[in-house]
Coordinates of C-alpha atoms in Angstrom, one line a residue:
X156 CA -33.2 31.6 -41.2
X157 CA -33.2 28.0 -39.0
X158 CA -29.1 28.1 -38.6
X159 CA -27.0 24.5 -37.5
X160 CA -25.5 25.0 -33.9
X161 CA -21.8 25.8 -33.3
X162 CA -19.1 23.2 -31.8
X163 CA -20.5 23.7 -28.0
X164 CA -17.7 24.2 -25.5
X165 CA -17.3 22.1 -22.2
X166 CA -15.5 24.0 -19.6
X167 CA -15.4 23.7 -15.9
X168 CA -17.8 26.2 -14.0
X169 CA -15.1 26.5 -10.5
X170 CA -12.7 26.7 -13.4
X171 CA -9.8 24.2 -12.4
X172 CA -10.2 20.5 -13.1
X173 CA -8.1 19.7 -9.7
X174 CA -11.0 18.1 -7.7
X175 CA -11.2 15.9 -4.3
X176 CA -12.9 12.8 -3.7
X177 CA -16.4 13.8 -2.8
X178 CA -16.6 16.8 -4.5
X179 CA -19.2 18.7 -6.4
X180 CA -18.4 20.1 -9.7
X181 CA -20.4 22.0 -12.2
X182 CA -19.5 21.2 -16.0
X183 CA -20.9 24.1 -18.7
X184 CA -21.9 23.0 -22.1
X185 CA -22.5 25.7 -24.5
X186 CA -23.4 26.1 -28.1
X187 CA -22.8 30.1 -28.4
X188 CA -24.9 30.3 -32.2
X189 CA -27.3 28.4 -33.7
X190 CA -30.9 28.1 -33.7
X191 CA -32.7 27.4 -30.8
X192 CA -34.2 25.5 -29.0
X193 CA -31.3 23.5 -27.8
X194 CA -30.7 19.9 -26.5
X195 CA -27.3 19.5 -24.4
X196 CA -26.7 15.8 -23.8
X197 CA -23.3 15.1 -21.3
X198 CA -21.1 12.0 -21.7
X199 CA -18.4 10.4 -19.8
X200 CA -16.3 8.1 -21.8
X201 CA -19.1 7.5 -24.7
X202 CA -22.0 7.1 -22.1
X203 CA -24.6 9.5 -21.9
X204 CA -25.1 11.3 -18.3
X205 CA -27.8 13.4 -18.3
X206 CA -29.9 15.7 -21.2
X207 CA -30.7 19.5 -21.1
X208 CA -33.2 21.2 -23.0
X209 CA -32.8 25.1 -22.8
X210 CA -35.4 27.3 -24.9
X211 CA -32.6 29.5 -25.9
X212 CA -28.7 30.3 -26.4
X213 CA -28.0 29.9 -22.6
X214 CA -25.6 27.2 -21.2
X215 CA -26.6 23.7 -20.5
X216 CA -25.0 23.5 -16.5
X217 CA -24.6 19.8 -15.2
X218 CA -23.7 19.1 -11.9
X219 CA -21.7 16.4 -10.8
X220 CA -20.3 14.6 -7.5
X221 CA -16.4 13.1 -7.8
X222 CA -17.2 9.7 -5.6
X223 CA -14.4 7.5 -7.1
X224 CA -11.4 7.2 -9.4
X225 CA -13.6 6.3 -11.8
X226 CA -15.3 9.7 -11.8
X227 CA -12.2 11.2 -13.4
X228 CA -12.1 10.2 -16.9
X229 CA -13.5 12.3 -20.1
X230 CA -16.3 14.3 -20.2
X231 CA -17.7 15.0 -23.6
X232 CA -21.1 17.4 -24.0
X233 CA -23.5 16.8 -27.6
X234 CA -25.6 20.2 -28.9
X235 CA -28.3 19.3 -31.3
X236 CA -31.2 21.1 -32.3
X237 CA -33.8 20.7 -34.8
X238 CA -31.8 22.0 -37.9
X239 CA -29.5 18.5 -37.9
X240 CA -30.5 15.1 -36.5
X241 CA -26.3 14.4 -35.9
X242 CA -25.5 17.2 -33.5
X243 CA -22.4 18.9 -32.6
X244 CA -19.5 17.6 -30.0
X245 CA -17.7 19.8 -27.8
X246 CA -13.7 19.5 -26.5
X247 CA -13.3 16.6 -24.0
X248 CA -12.4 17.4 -20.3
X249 CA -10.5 15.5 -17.6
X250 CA -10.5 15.7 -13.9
X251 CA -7.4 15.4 -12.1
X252 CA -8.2 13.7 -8.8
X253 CA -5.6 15.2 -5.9
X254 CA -5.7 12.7 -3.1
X255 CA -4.3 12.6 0.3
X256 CA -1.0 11.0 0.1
X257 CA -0.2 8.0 3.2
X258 CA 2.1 7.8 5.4
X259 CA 5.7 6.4 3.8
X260 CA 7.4 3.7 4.2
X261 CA 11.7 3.9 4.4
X262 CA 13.0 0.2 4.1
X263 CA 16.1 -1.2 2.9
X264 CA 17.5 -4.6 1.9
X265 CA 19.7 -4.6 5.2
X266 CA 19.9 -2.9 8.3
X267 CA 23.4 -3.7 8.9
X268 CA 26.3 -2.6 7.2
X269 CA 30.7 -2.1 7.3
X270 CA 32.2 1.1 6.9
X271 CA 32.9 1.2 3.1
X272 CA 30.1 -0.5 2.6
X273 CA 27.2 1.2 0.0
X274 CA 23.5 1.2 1.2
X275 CA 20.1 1.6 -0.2
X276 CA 17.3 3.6 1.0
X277 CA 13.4 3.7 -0.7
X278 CA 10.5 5.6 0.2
X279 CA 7.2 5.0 -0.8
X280 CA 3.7 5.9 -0.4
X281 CA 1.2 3.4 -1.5
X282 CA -1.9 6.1 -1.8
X283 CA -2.1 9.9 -3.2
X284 CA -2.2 11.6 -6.6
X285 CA 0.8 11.9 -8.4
X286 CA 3.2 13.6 -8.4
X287 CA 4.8 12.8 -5.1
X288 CA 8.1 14.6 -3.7
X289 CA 10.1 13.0 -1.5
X290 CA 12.5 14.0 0.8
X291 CA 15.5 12.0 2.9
X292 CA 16.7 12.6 6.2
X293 CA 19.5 11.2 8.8
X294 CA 18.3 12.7 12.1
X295 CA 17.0 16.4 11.3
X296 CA 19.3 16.7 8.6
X297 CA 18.3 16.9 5.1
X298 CA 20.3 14.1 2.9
X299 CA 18.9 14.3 -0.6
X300 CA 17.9 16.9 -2.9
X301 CA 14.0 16.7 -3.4
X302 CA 13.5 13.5 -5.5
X303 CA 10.0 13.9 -7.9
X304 CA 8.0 10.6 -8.8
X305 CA 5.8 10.9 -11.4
X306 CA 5.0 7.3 -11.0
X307 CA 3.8 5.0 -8.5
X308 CA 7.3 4.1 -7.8
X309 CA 9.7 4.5 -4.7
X310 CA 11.9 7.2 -4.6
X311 CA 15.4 5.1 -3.9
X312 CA 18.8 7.2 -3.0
X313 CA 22.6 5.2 -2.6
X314 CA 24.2 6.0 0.7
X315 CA 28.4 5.3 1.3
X316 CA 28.6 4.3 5.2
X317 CA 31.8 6.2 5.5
X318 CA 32.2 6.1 8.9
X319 CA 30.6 5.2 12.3
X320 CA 28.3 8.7 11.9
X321 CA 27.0 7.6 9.2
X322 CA 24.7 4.5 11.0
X323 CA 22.2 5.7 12.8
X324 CA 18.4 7.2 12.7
X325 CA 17.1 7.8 8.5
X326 CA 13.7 8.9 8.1
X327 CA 12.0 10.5 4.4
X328 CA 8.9 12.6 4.0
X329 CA 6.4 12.6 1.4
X330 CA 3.9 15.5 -0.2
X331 CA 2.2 16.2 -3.1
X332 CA -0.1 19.0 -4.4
X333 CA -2.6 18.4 -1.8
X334 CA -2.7 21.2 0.4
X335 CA -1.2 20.7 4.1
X336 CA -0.2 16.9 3.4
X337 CA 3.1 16.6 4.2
X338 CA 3.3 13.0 5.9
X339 CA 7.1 11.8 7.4
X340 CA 7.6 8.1 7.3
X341 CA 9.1 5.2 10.1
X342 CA 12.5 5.8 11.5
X343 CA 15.3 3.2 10.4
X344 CA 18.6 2.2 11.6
X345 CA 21.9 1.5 10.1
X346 CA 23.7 -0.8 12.7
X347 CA 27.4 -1.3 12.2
X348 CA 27.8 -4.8 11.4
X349 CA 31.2 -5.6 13.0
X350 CA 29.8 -4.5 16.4
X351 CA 27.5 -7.7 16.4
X352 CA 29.9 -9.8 14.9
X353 CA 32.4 -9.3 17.3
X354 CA 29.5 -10.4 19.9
X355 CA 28.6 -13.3 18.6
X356 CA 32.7 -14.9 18.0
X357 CA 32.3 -14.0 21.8
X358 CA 29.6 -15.7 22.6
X359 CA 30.7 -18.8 20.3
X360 CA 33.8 -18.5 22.3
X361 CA 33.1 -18.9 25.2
X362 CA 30.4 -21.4 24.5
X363 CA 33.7 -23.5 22.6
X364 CA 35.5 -22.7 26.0
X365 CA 33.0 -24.2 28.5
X366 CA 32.1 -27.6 25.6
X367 CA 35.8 -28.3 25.8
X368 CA 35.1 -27.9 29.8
X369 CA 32.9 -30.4 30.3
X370 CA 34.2 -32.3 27.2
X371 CA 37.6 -32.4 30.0
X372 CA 36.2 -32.9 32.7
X373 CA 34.2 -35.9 31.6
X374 CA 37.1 -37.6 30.4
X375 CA 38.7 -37.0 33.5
X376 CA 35.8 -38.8 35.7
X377 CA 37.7 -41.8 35.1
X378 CA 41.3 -41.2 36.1
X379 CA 39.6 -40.2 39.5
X380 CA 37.0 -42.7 40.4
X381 CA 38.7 -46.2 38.7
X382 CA 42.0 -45.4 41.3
X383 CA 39.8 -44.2 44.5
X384 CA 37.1 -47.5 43.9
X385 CA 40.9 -49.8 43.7
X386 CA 41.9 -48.1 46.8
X387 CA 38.9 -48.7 48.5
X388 CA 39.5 -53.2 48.1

């Protein structure tokens, strides 16, 4: 007897949905009773992809190529036959793109600081699939447990500049699940801030010490030449 087609199942052929940009992928869509023959139509967010016709119970295979972020969203495969004009749906699928993460950036609202003084420190990379670990450093050190991001957001750690060790060379590093991708980020300094305020009071100093100079000595000009030109009538 004609019999209606089962719920078809959609399931990755290379069995993970982890992919790479530029990959090719292989999508099964299979109806495992029902009458034959068998139309397998794929979808990606309600719009049709491609059609199969298989004369039998075999799988509809469609092959695919991840070009773009856009690639990634829900897959959806149809099974009709000539039993019922509405067809079956299957479960949906989504992709997980893993993408090279960048290089981070380590930055800081100031670069200078007093001892006692508490200091920020972020780290972000801009590009990379989520979710991205980071890791802080001062010289080859580690600093920092490893901090998790799960969003596009910097990882950000409080530092207490306790003492003149403390300033100095931070760096952070960055990886995710991409294989081999461990990036480190720029290097940046702590600079203690007394050490160039000191410098400048010097510098205004002496630059207060040599105005008063000439300030003097041009007042002076006149005690000296006013008695010599007298002398000289």
């Amino acid at each position: 007897f004609p019999e209606m087609l089962s719920n078809p199942r959609l399931i990755p052929v290379q069995g993970t949905l982890n992919v790479v940009m530029n990959q090719n992928v292989s999508l099964s869509c299979h109806s495992v009773s029902g009458t034959p023959p068998v139309r397998y139509t794929l979808f990606k967010r309600n719009q049709k992809i491609s059609t199969l016709n298989r004369p039998d119970l075999t799988p509809g295979l469609f092959n695919l190529t991840i070009n773009s972020a856009s690639d990634v969203g829900e897959y959806k495969c149809k099974a009709e036959n000539n039993i019922s004009s509405d067809g079956k749906y299957s479960n949906g699928l989504n992709f997980t793109l893993k993408e090279p993460i960048s290089k981070p950036v380590l930055s800081s609202p100031t670069s200078q600081a007093k001892e006692g003084q508490n200091v920020t420190l972020s780290c972000l990379s801009e590009n990379g699939s989520l979710p991205i670990t980071y890791m802080f450093f001062k010289g080859r050190r580690s600093i920092s447990p490893p901090v998790k991001m799960q969003k596009r957001e910097a990882a950000v750690i409080f530092l207490f500049m306790n003492s003149s060790s403390d300033f100095g060379t931070y760096k952070c590093k960055a990886e995710n699940s991409f294989r081999n991708n461990t990036k480190y980020s720029n290097s940046f300094n702590f600079t203690l801030a007394e050490e160039r305020s000191h410098s400048q009071a010097l510098i205004i100093s002496l630059g207060l010490i040599l105005l008063l100079s000439i300030i003097g000595f041009a007042l002076a000009i006149p005690f000296f030449i006013i008695p010599s030109y007298k002398a000289s009538e």
